[in-house]
Structure formats: structure tokens, C-alpha cells
Amino acid sequence: MVAQVIDGKAFAAKVRAQVADQVAKLKEENGITPGLAVVLVGEDPASQVYVRSKGKQTVEVGMNSYEHKLDADTSEEDLLALIDKLNNDPAVHGILVQLPLPKHLNEDLVINSIDPAKDVDGFHISNVGLLGTGQKSMVPCTPLGCLMMLRDYHGSLSGMDAVVIGRSNIVGKPMAQLLLGDSCTVTIAHSRTKDLPDVVRRADIVVAAVGRPEMVPGDWIKEGATVIDVGINRIERDGKNKLVGDVDYASAAERAGAITPVPGGVGPMTIACLLANTLTACCRANGLPEPEGLTA
Ligand code: NDP
């Protein structure tokens, strides 16, 4: 079997177009422009790239982008004061604090100081609890993107066996909750899982979120399974820098029914879902119906 490639780049463009349409409608019919505030503390090069990209895509879909760049030695008090200001600013519907934060800042305290209704990353403890109890919440962007691609490919996921490899708070756990919400039978695997190959071989859906280059070989994949590769790993091969996932793409693509490539799979969906979440937050804040197909 040769797997169908799930093109995350094209899918993300479709999601952004949907968001842009809805934003235009909101402006025209309600005079509202959704706004996303991104806070960056310090000068981590990767974070700077992400923040630039988020700002650019926010403007491209017609939303307002508010960037707040703070010095690396910004005090917790000053950061919390900025978040408080953004929480109370009606023009700001989404707030994202770029992680990781410098070591002297308490990440949990900072994230939990964001108004949960504006927490477009879905990391606030209230949103974690709401998702865990199957209630309306803000859903973390990367797992939301994975869910959208799975729903698009399969239609219903009900009754499917899903294995999520990785149990982080930002990917693995929310991914498992979302799959459970769509009535999959979910297994969460991690570094202590016994006989991981056997666990993975049972799955109709495999989501790999580990951070280990090409750790999942093709012979772990059940014939016809859908493989979602969240991993982003930089490696050097043949003297060149390369980006690879957590799945060995070449061998997995020979057995899977469908697979996301790296790059061009899950990655592009993450920012598209951030924009979708900002739109959702804006609609909720204004008592308007939520955009269809862009939420969990
Ligand atoms: P974490 O490091 O927080 O979590 C990794 C998880 O993998 C842990 O639960 C760990 O288990 C598990 N793990 C580690 N080694 C093994 C192993 N040998 N067998 C089974 N499980 C193992 O990573 P994240 O969840 O933050 O990210 C995972 C990957 O996804 C990374 O490559 C990251 O770059 C990428 N990513 C991509 C995004 C995107 O936009 N596409 C967004 C976010 C992340 P244990 O808990 O037991 O230690």
C-alpha cells in the first residue's frame, strides 16, 4: 500500500481562507475586528521566528495583531501587569505568551493569569479542565490541527483505535482528550510503555509526539493506518541540515493508508489553528455563533 499524503500546508491554507472569510463577515456585519496579542519575552531566535510568522499570518487573515516584545530581564510583576491590561482590553480577543519564558519567570503563574476566554493556546488550567470534562474550551492549537486533518480524512473517527505516543501537556494529553471526545478508543504511550511496537501495531490512528527523529519505523504501523507525525527534529544527514518527524516517513508510507509529511504536515496547521481559536474567542466574546468546522 502506498499512503495518501495528508498535505498540511494545503489544509492550513484552506483553514486560513475560512478564517479570513469569517473575519471579513464579522467586520462587515458586526463592525468587529478580531485581535490577537502576542507577548515575547527575550530574544530566543526560534521564538522570534514563530512570533514574526504569527503576526504576519494574523494580519493576512484581516485580524489585528498586537506584538509586545519585552526585554529578557522583564520582571514577573511587569509581565503580569501587561497581561492584566490585555485581559481588560476589548480589542484583544486572544492572548498568547510565547514559550519558553526566561528561567526567572514562573510559566504556570503567567499562563494562568491570562483570561481563559482569551487563552488561544488552550494552556490555562481552566481550559485544560474544560477539555478533560468534555466541555467547551479553548483547545491547544497543535492537537486541534491534528484533529481537523483526521476528521477531514476520515469523516467520523468513532470506534477507531488510536495511539498517541507522548504525554506532554501541550500535545499528547490534549490530543488524547480530543480523540476520546470523537469516540476513539485511546491509548497514551510514553517512555515507560512496555512493548511500544505492539501497542502501535494495534492502532488505526497513530499520533507521534515524541521529539525523537524517525523513532517509529514502518513495521510498527498497521497496514492502512493513518499516521499523524507531530515531531519536528533537526538532524544532519549527508552533510546537510534536515527536518524530520518522529516517524520514519519512507517505510511508514509503504504501510500506512495516509500520513502527514515533515515538514508540511502538522506544522503549518498550528498557526492556522491559532487564528481559528482567535476567531472563536472573538465570536464567543461577542455572543455570536462560533465558526463552523474550526473548533473541536
Ligand atoms: P515533550 O518532550 O514535552 O514530550 C515528549 C513525550 O514523548 C513524553 O511524554 C515522553 O515520555 C515521550 N517519549 C520520549 N521518549 C520516548 C520513547 N522512547 N518512547 C515513547 N515515548 C517517549 O515533547 P512535546 O510534546 O512538546 O513535543 C513532541 C514533538 O512534537 C517535538 O518534536 C516537538 O518539536 C514537536 N512539536 C511540534 C509542534 C508543531 O507545531 N508541529 C508543536 C509542538 C511540538 P515521558 O513522559 O515518559 O518522558
GROMACS .gro file of C-alpha atoms and ligand atoms in nm, residues 142 165-168 170-172 189-192 196 209-212 215 230-233 246 266-267 270, ligand 1:
model
   74
  142THR     CA    1  -0.132   2.161   1.751
  165ILE     CA    2   0.284   0.847   2.159
  166GLY     CA    3   0.383   1.120   2.406
  167ARG     CA    4   0.204   1.256   2.712
  168SER     CA    5   0.305   1.622   2.720
  170ILE     CA    6   0.075   2.073   2.510
  171VAL     CA    7   0.039   1.787   2.261
  172GLY     CA    8  -0.001   1.429   2.387
  189ALA     CA    9   0.206   0.568   2.520
  190HIS     CA   10   0.520   0.721   2.673
  191SER     CA   11   0.879   0.642   2.760
  192ARG     CA   12   0.779   0.373   3.012
  196LEU     CA   13   0.560   0.006   2.221
  209ALA     CA   14   0.455   1.346   1.952
  210VAL     CA   15   0.785   1.240   2.099
  211GLY     CA   16   1.068   1.457   1.973
  212ARG     CA   17   1.293   1.167   1.863
  215MET     CA   18   1.176   0.671   1.608
  230VAL     CA   19   0.384   1.588   1.517
  231GLY     CA   20   0.760   1.564   1.569
  232ILE     CA   21   0.991   1.835   1.442
  233ASN     CA   22   1.352   1.723   1.468
  246ASP     CA   23   0.918   1.114   1.484
  266VAL     CA   24   0.114   1.919   1.126
  267GLY     CA   25   0.349   2.221   1.144
  270THR     CA   26  -0.058   2.501   1.426
  297NDP     P1   27   0.787   1.659   2.526
  297NDP     O1   28   0.934   1.642   2.530
  297NDP     O2   29   0.721   1.750   2.621
  297NDP     O3   30   0.718   1.515   2.540
  297NDP     C1   31   0.770   1.404   2.472
  297NDP     C2   32   0.692   1.282   2.511
  297NDP     O4   33   0.748   1.171   2.442
  297NDP     C3   34   0.698   1.248   2.660
  297NDP     O5   35   0.570   1.218   2.708
  297NDP     C4   36   0.790   1.127   2.666
  297NDP     O6   37   0.754   1.031   2.764
  297NDP     C5   38   0.766   1.063   2.531
  297NDP     N1   39   0.882   0.983   2.494
  297NDP     C6   40   1.012   1.017   2.497
  297NDP     N2   41   1.089   0.914   2.455
  297NDP     C7   42   1.004   0.813   2.428
  297NDP     C8   43   1.022   0.680   2.382
  297NDP     N3   44   1.143   0.630   2.358
  297NDP     N4   45   0.913   0.604   2.364
  297NDP     C9   46   0.790   0.652   2.388
  297NDP     N5   47   0.767   0.778   2.430
  297NDP    C10   48   0.873   0.856   2.450
  297NDP     O7   49   0.756   1.700   2.374
  297NDP     P2   50   0.630   1.780   2.310
  297NDP     O8   51   0.505   1.705   2.330
  297NDP     O9   52   0.638   1.922   2.346
  297NDP    O10   53   0.671   1.770   2.155
  297NDP    C11   54   0.684   1.647   2.089
  297NDP    C12   55   0.735   1.672   1.948
  297NDP    O11   56   0.641   1.749   1.877
  297NDP    C13   57   0.866   1.751   1.941
  297NDP    O12   58   0.941   1.704   1.829
  297NDP    C14   59   0.821   1.892   1.914
  297NDP    O13   60   0.919   1.968   1.844
  297NDP    C15   61   0.701   1.867   1.826
  297NDP     N6   62   0.601   1.975   1.829
  297NDP    C16   63   0.553   2.017   1.710
  297NDP    C17   64   0.459   2.116   1.704
  297NDP    C18   65   0.407   2.157   1.572
  297NDP    O14   66   0.358   2.266   1.556
  297NDP     N7   67   0.409   2.071   1.472
  297NDP    C19   68   0.411   2.183   1.825
  297NDP    C20   69   0.461   2.125   1.947
  297NDP    C21   70   0.554   2.025   1.947
  297NDP     P3   71   0.769   1.060   2.924
  297NDP    O15   72   0.654   1.149   2.959
  297NDP    O16   73   0.758   0.924   2.982
  297NDP    O17   74   0.902   1.126   2.942
   0.00000   0.00000   0.00000
